[in-house]
CSV table of C-alpha atoms in Angstrom, one decimal:
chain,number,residue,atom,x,y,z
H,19,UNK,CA,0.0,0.0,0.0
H,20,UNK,CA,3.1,2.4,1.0
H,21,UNK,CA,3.9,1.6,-2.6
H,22,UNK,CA,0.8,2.7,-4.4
H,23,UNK,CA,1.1,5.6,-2.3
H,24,UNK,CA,4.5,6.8,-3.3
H,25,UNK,CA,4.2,5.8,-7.1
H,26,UNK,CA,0.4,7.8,-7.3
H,27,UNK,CA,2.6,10.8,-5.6
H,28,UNK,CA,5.1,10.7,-7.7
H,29,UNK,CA,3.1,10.2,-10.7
H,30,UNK,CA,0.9,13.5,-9.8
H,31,UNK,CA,4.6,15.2,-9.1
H,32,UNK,CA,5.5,14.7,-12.5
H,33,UNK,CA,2.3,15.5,-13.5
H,34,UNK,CA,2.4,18.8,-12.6
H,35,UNK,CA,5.9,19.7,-12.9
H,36,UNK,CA,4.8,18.5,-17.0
H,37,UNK,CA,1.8,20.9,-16.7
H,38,UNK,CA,3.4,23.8,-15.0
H,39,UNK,CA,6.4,23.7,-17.5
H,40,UNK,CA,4.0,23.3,-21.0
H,41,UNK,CA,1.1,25.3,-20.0
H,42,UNK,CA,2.1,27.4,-17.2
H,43,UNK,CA,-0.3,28.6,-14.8
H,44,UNK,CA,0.4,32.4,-14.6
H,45,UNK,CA,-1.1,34.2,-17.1
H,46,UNK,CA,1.5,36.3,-19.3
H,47,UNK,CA,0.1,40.1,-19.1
H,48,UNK,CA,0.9,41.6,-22.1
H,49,UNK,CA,1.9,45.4,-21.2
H,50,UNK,CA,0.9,48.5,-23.5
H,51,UNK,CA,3.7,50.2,-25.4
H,52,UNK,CA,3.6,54.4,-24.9
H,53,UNK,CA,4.3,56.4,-27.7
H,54,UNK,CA,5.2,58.9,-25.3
H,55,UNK,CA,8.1,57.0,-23.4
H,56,UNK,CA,9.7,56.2,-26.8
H,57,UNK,CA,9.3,60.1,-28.2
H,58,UNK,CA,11.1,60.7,-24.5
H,59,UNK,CA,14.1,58.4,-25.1
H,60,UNK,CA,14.5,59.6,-28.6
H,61,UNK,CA,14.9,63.4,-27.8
H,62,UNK,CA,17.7,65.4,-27.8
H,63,UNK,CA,19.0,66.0,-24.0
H,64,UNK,CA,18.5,69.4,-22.5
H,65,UNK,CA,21.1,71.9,-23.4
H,66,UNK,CA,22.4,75.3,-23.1
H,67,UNK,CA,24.6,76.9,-25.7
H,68,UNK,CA,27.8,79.2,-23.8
H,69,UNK,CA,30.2,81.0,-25.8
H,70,UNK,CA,33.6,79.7,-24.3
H,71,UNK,CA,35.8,82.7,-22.3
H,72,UNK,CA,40.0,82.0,-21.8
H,73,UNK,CA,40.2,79.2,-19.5
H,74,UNK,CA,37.5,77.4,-19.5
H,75,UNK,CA,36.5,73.8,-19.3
H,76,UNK,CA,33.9,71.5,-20.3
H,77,UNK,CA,34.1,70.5,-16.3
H,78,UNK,CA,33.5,74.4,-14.9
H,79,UNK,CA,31.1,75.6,-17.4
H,80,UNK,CA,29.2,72.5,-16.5
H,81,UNK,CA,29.8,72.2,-13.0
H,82,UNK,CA,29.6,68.5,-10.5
H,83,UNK,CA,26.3,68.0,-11.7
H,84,UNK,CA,27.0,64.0,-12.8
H,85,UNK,CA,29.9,62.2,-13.3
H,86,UNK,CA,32.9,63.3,-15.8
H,87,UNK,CA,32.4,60.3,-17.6
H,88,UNK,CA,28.9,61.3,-18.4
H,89,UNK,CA,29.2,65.0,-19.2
H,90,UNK,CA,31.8,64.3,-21.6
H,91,UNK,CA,30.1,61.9,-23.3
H,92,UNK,CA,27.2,64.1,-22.9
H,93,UNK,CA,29.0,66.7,-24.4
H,94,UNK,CA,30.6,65.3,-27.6
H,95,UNK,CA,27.1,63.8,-28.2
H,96,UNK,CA,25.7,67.0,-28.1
H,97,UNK,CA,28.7,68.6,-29.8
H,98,UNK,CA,29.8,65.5,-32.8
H,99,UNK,CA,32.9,66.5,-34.1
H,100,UNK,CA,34.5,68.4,-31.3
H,101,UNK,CA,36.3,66.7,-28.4
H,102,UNK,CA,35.8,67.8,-24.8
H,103,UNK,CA,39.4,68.5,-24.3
H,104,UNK,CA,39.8,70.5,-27.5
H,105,UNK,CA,37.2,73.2,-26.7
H,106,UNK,CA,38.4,76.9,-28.1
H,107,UNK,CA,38.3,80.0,-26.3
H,108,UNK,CA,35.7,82.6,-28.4
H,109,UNK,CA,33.6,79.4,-29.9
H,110,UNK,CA,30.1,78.4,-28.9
H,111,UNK,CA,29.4,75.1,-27.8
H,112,UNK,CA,26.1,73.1,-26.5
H,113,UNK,CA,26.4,72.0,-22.9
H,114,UNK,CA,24.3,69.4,-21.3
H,115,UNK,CA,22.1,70.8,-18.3
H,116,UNK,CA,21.7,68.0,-15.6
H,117,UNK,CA,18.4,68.3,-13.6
């Protein structure tokens, strides 16, 4: 009888393990795509264009507003063929503006 028992148990084990695993019993919720969110990510970043004085840098006109990683990349994406250590006093450039 212990027999039956176990074999039934692990029978219905398997059973379900099978069922789970084909079927699945959480339904997949398919989520609504926003226009609006991909419009977002798709914009240009917020900007200010400065004229650059005599000593300047990408890193003071800025400020410690994210890390120097990110406003230089910021800044030559904003600003494609100049490089953010080549910046010329008298030009005007486009600066990111962090929130």
């Amino acid at each position: 009888m212990k027999r039956l028992t176990f074999v039934c148990s692990f029978v219905f084990i398997l059973f379900i393990l099978f069922y789970d695993l084909k079927i699945g019993t959480i339904p997949i919720q398919d989520l609504p795509v926003y226009e609006a969110s991909a419009k977002t990510a798709a914009q240009e970043p917020a900007y200010k264009t400065v004229k650059v004085k005599p000593g300047d840098t990408v890193m003071s006109i800025v400020g410690s507003a994210g890390s120097s990683d990110d406003i230089v990349k910021d800044f030559e994406a904003l600003n494609p063929n100049v490089k953010a250590n080549a910046i010329q006093a008298g030009a005007a450039y486009k600066f990111p503006v962090y929130p």
